[in-house]
Amino acid sequence: MGLQNTKYSKTKQANILMLGLDSAGKSTLLYRFRYDGIFLTSPTIGFNVDMIETKKDFTLTFWDVGGQQKMRQLWCNFLENTDGLLYVVDSSDKRRLEESKKEFEIILKNEFLKCVPVVVLANKQDLPGALNAEEITRKFNMKKYCSDRNWYVQPCCAVTGEGLSEALQMLVAFVRQSKRSKETSTIFKEIETL
Ligand code: G3D
Ligand code: MG
């Protein structure tokens, strides 16, 4: 019996947590994911929670959590059961890049996000002076802080939808891979107890 026939292969659902400072573009991105035709949609469950079915038969539940200072204290309540993190950055807002980076580092250290794959969306590429993906990669110290997980930095523009399809494809690939390896280790643990 291969993995295909086990109860573990039924996990075709993933929780995607969207974080980033206020005004980074999270809600705009979620709107684009829903209406761009990249994805088929399902009804919204709550004000900032959306379930979106991908063409690849994979349901993503997006948690778009507010990024205002007082909301950030609540981020930790959303971290458990996260399968993938979408961290949204306003690449044109040089004044707040450092603040965004600090918040990013803090959440990466949380136990619930250990090894959780990350896609950083370098948003607002249409605005003058926006840092490109390489610059955001360097600025956010991705190689150092994400060395324990799969990560990717995708330049995008939530207004035009540019780069979003690539970002989601990468995220789904990472999440699938991480879910598969978790399933495999669960199976091995169960075998060990036989
Ligand atoms: P948030 O949910 O992260 O707080 P929002 O951010 O999605 O509410 O977006 C904040 C503002 O940024 C919005 O403008 C939105 O239109 C704008 N925005 C989001 N993504 C982009 C982008 O890629 N390019 C540009 N130029 N603007 C973007 P308003 O004017 O409504 O505040
Ligand atoms: Mg919002």
Tab-separated table of C-alpha atoms in Angstrom, residues 5-176:
chain	number	residue	atom	x	y	z
A	5	ASN	CA	-4.066	4.971	-0.147
A	6	THR	CA	-3.492	6.088	3.379
A	7	LYS	CA	-5.616	8.446	5.458
A	8	TYR	CA	-2.708	10.871	5.424
A	9	SER	CA	-2.964	11.722	1.727
A	10	LYS	CA	-6.358	13.367	2.210
A	11	THR	CA	-4.817	16.556	3.532
A	12	LYS	CA	-5.530	18.787	0.566
A	13	GLN	CA	-6.263	21.796	2.670
A	14	ALA	CA	-3.775	24.302	4.009
A	15	ASN	CA	-3.887	27.293	6.324
A	16	ILE	CA	-2.053	30.259	4.892
A	17	LEU	CA	-1.310	33.106	7.241
A	18	MET	CA	-0.915	36.557	5.660
A	19	LEU	CA	1.071	38.974	7.762
A	20	GLY	CA	2.827	42.266	7.188
A	21	LEU	CA	2.584	45.846	8.364
A	22	ASP	CA	-0.633	47.756	7.874
A	23	SER	CA	-0.990	49.125	4.363
A	24	ALA	CA	1.463	46.582	2.898
A	25	GLY	CA	-1.343	45.389	0.615
A	26	LYS	CA	-2.623	42.187	2.269
A	27	SER	CA	-6.323	42.789	1.759
A	28	THR	CA	-5.779	43.945	-1.823
A	29	LEU	CA	-3.789	40.777	-2.499
A	30	LEU	CA	-6.475	38.563	-1.040
A	31	TYR	CA	-9.024	40.279	-3.233
A	32	ARG	CA	-6.859	39.659	-6.321
A	33	PHE	CA	-6.350	36.006	-5.422
A	34	ARG	CA	-10.092	35.644	-5.358
A	35	TYR	CA	-11.066	37.537	-8.480
A	36	ASP	CA	-8.100	37.220	-10.830
A	37	GLY	CA	-9.275	34.021	-12.395
A	38	ILE	CA	-6.165	32.297	-11.099
A	39	PHE	CA	-8.356	30.568	-8.568
A	40	LEU	CA	-11.906	29.367	-8.221
A	41	THR	CA	-13.546	30.761	-5.146
A	42	SER	CA	-15.566	29.621	-2.171
A	43	PRO	CA	-17.639	31.812	0.134
A	44	THR	CA	-15.904	33.999	2.695
A	45	ILE	CA	-16.141	32.568	6.192
A	46	GLY	CA	-15.359	35.700	8.102
A	47	PHE	CA	-14.389	39.299	7.519
A	48	ASN	CA	-10.751	38.525	6.853
A	49	VAL	CA	-10.725	34.789	6.314
A	50	ASP	CA	-11.116	33.380	2.833
A	51	MET	CA	-11.149	29.852	1.488
A	52	ILE	CA	-9.881	29.583	-2.049
A	53	GLU	CA	-9.793	26.414	-4.104
A	54	THR	CA	-6.831	26.190	-6.442
A	55	LYS	CA	-7.032	24.627	-9.867
A	56	LYS	CA	-4.839	21.892	-8.479
A	57	ASP	CA	-7.562	20.609	-6.148
A	58	PHE	CA	-5.999	22.173	-3.101
A	59	THR	CA	-7.991	24.389	-0.772
A	60	LEU	CA	-6.171	27.287	0.808
A	61	THR	CA	-7.634	29.070	3.801
A	62	PHE	CA	-6.157	32.560	3.931
A	63	TRP	CA	-6.002	34.383	7.236
A	64	ASP	CA	-5.549	38.066	6.492
A	65	VAL	CA	-4.611	39.466	9.859
A	66	GLY	CA	-4.490	43.236	10.464
A	67	GLY	CA	-1.022	44.754	10.656
A	68	GLN	CA	-1.645	47.820	12.803
A	69	GLN	CA	0.540	48.148	15.854
A	70	LYS	CA	-2.127	46.927	18.289
A	71	MET	CA	-3.142	44.035	16.022
A	72	ARG	CA	0.455	42.801	15.870
A	73	GLN	CA	0.255	41.818	19.515
A	74	LEU	CA	-2.477	39.384	18.444
A	75	TRP	CA	-0.509	37.780	15.607
A	76	CYS	CA	0.720	35.068	17.943
A	77	ASN	CA	-2.864	33.819	18.320
A	78	PHE	CA	-3.038	32.997	14.632
A	79	LEU	CA	0.228	31.094	14.299
A	80	GLU	CA	-0.812	27.607	15.429
A	81	ASN	CA	-1.691	25.222	12.587
A	82	THR	CA	-0.185	27.496	9.959
A	83	ASP	CA	0.989	25.542	6.903
A	84	GLY	CA	2.455	28.470	5.008
A	85	LEU	CA	3.296	32.093	5.675
A	86	LEU	CA	2.751	34.879	3.148
A	87	TYR	CA	4.611	37.895	4.435
A	88	VAL	CA	3.655	41.054	2.583
A	89	VAL	CA	6.040	43.985	2.277
A	90	ASP	CA	5.432	47.429	0.829
A	91	SER	CA	8.680	47.512	-1.150
A	92	SER	CA	8.332	51.225	-1.829
A	93	ASP	CA	7.996	52.284	1.814
A	94	LYS	CA	11.672	52.624	2.715
A	95	ARG	CA	10.783	54.417	5.924
A	96	ARG	CA	9.065	51.323	7.354
A	97	LEU	CA	11.169	48.528	5.862
A	98	GLU	CA	13.196	48.191	9.045
A	99	GLU	CA	10.033	47.942	11.146
A	100	SER	CA	8.629	45.303	8.794
A	101	LYS	CA	11.873	43.332	8.965
A	102	LYS	CA	11.838	43.400	12.775
A	103	GLU	CA	8.281	42.062	12.914
A	104	PHE	CA	9.234	39.371	10.387
A	105	GLU	CA	12.164	38.221	12.508
A	106	ILE	CA	10.004	38.074	15.619
A	107	ILE	CA	7.335	35.880	14.062
A	108	LEU	CA	9.869	33.548	12.456
A	109	LYS	CA	11.202	32.748	15.911
A	110	ASN	CA	7.798	31.588	17.130
A	111	GLU	CA	7.686	27.864	17.865
A	112	PHE	CA	4.470	27.384	15.856
A	113	LEU	CA	6.167	28.686	12.721
A	114	LYS	CA	9.224	26.487	13.001
A	115	CYS	CA	10.066	25.135	9.534
A	116	VAL	CA	6.843	26.592	8.070
A	117	PRO	CA	7.537	27.621	4.457
A	118	VAL	CA	7.550	31.338	3.713
A	119	VAL	CA	6.827	33.360	0.622
A	120	VAL	CA	7.651	37.038	0.981
A	121	LEU	CA	5.665	39.210	-1.367
A	122	ALA	CA	7.702	42.241	-2.364
A	123	ASN	CA	4.564	44.197	-3.167
A	124	LYS	CA	3.974	47.577	-4.849
A	125	GLN	CA	6.585	47.027	-7.547
A	126	ASP	CA	4.699	49.550	-9.669
A	127	LEU	CA	5.701	52.410	-7.382
A	128	PRO	CA	8.891	54.399	-8.063
A	129	GLY	CA	11.895	53.409	-5.993
A	130	ALA	CA	10.431	50.058	-4.925
A	131	LEU	CA	13.138	47.618	-3.793
A	132	ASN	CA	13.360	44.596	-6.081
A	133	ALA	CA	13.294	40.971	-4.942
A	134	GLU	CA	17.075	40.744	-4.549
A	135	GLU	CA	17.166	43.876	-2.422
A	136	ILE	CA	14.318	42.650	-0.216
A	137	THR	CA	16.055	39.269	0.095
A	138	ARG	CA	19.184	40.993	1.365
A	139	LYS	CA	17.383	43.529	3.536
A	140	PHE	CA	15.301	40.823	5.232
A	141	ASN	CA	18.316	38.551	5.733
A	142	MET	CA	16.343	35.699	4.182
A	143	LYS	CA	19.284	33.320	3.884
A	144	LYS	CA	20.044	33.629	7.576
A	145	TYR	CA	16.584	33.785	9.112
A	146	CYS	CA	14.900	31.229	6.848
A	147	SER	CA	17.705	28.688	6.697
A	148	ASP	CA	15.484	26.063	8.390
A	149	ARG	CA	12.698	26.202	5.798
A	150	ASN	CA	11.709	26.666	2.183
A	151	TRP	CA	11.454	30.317	1.268
A	152	TYR	CA	11.000	32.515	-1.753
A	153	VAL	CA	10.784	36.232	-2.424
A	154	GLN	CA	8.334	37.166	-5.172
A	155	PRO	CA	8.108	40.669	-6.604
A	156	CYS	CA	4.483	41.590	-7.226
A	157	CYS	CA	1.870	44.250	-7.678
A	158	ALA	CA	-1.446	43.580	-5.976
A	159	VAL	CA	-3.139	46.249	-8.058
A	160	THR	CA	-2.353	44.663	-11.435
A	161	GLY	CA	-2.048	41.102	-10.159
A	162	GLU	CA	1.478	40.762	-11.556
A	163	GLY	CA	3.536	38.075	-9.819
A	164	LEU	CA	0.648	36.647	-7.802
A	165	SER	CA	0.182	33.470	-9.769
A	166	GLU	CA	3.894	32.647	-9.401
A	167	ALA	CA	3.777	33.387	-5.670
A	168	LEU	CA	0.845	31.077	-5.076
A	169	GLN	CA	2.278	28.301	-7.214
A	170	MET	CA	5.455	28.434	-5.169
A	171	LEU	CA	3.546	28.516	-1.905
A	172	VAL	CA	1.387	25.525	-2.845
A	173	ALA	CA	4.487	23.571	-3.912
A	174	PHE	CA	6.227	24.344	-0.596
A	175	VAL	CA	3.162	23.515	1.480
A	176	ARG	CA	2.573	20.236	-0.352
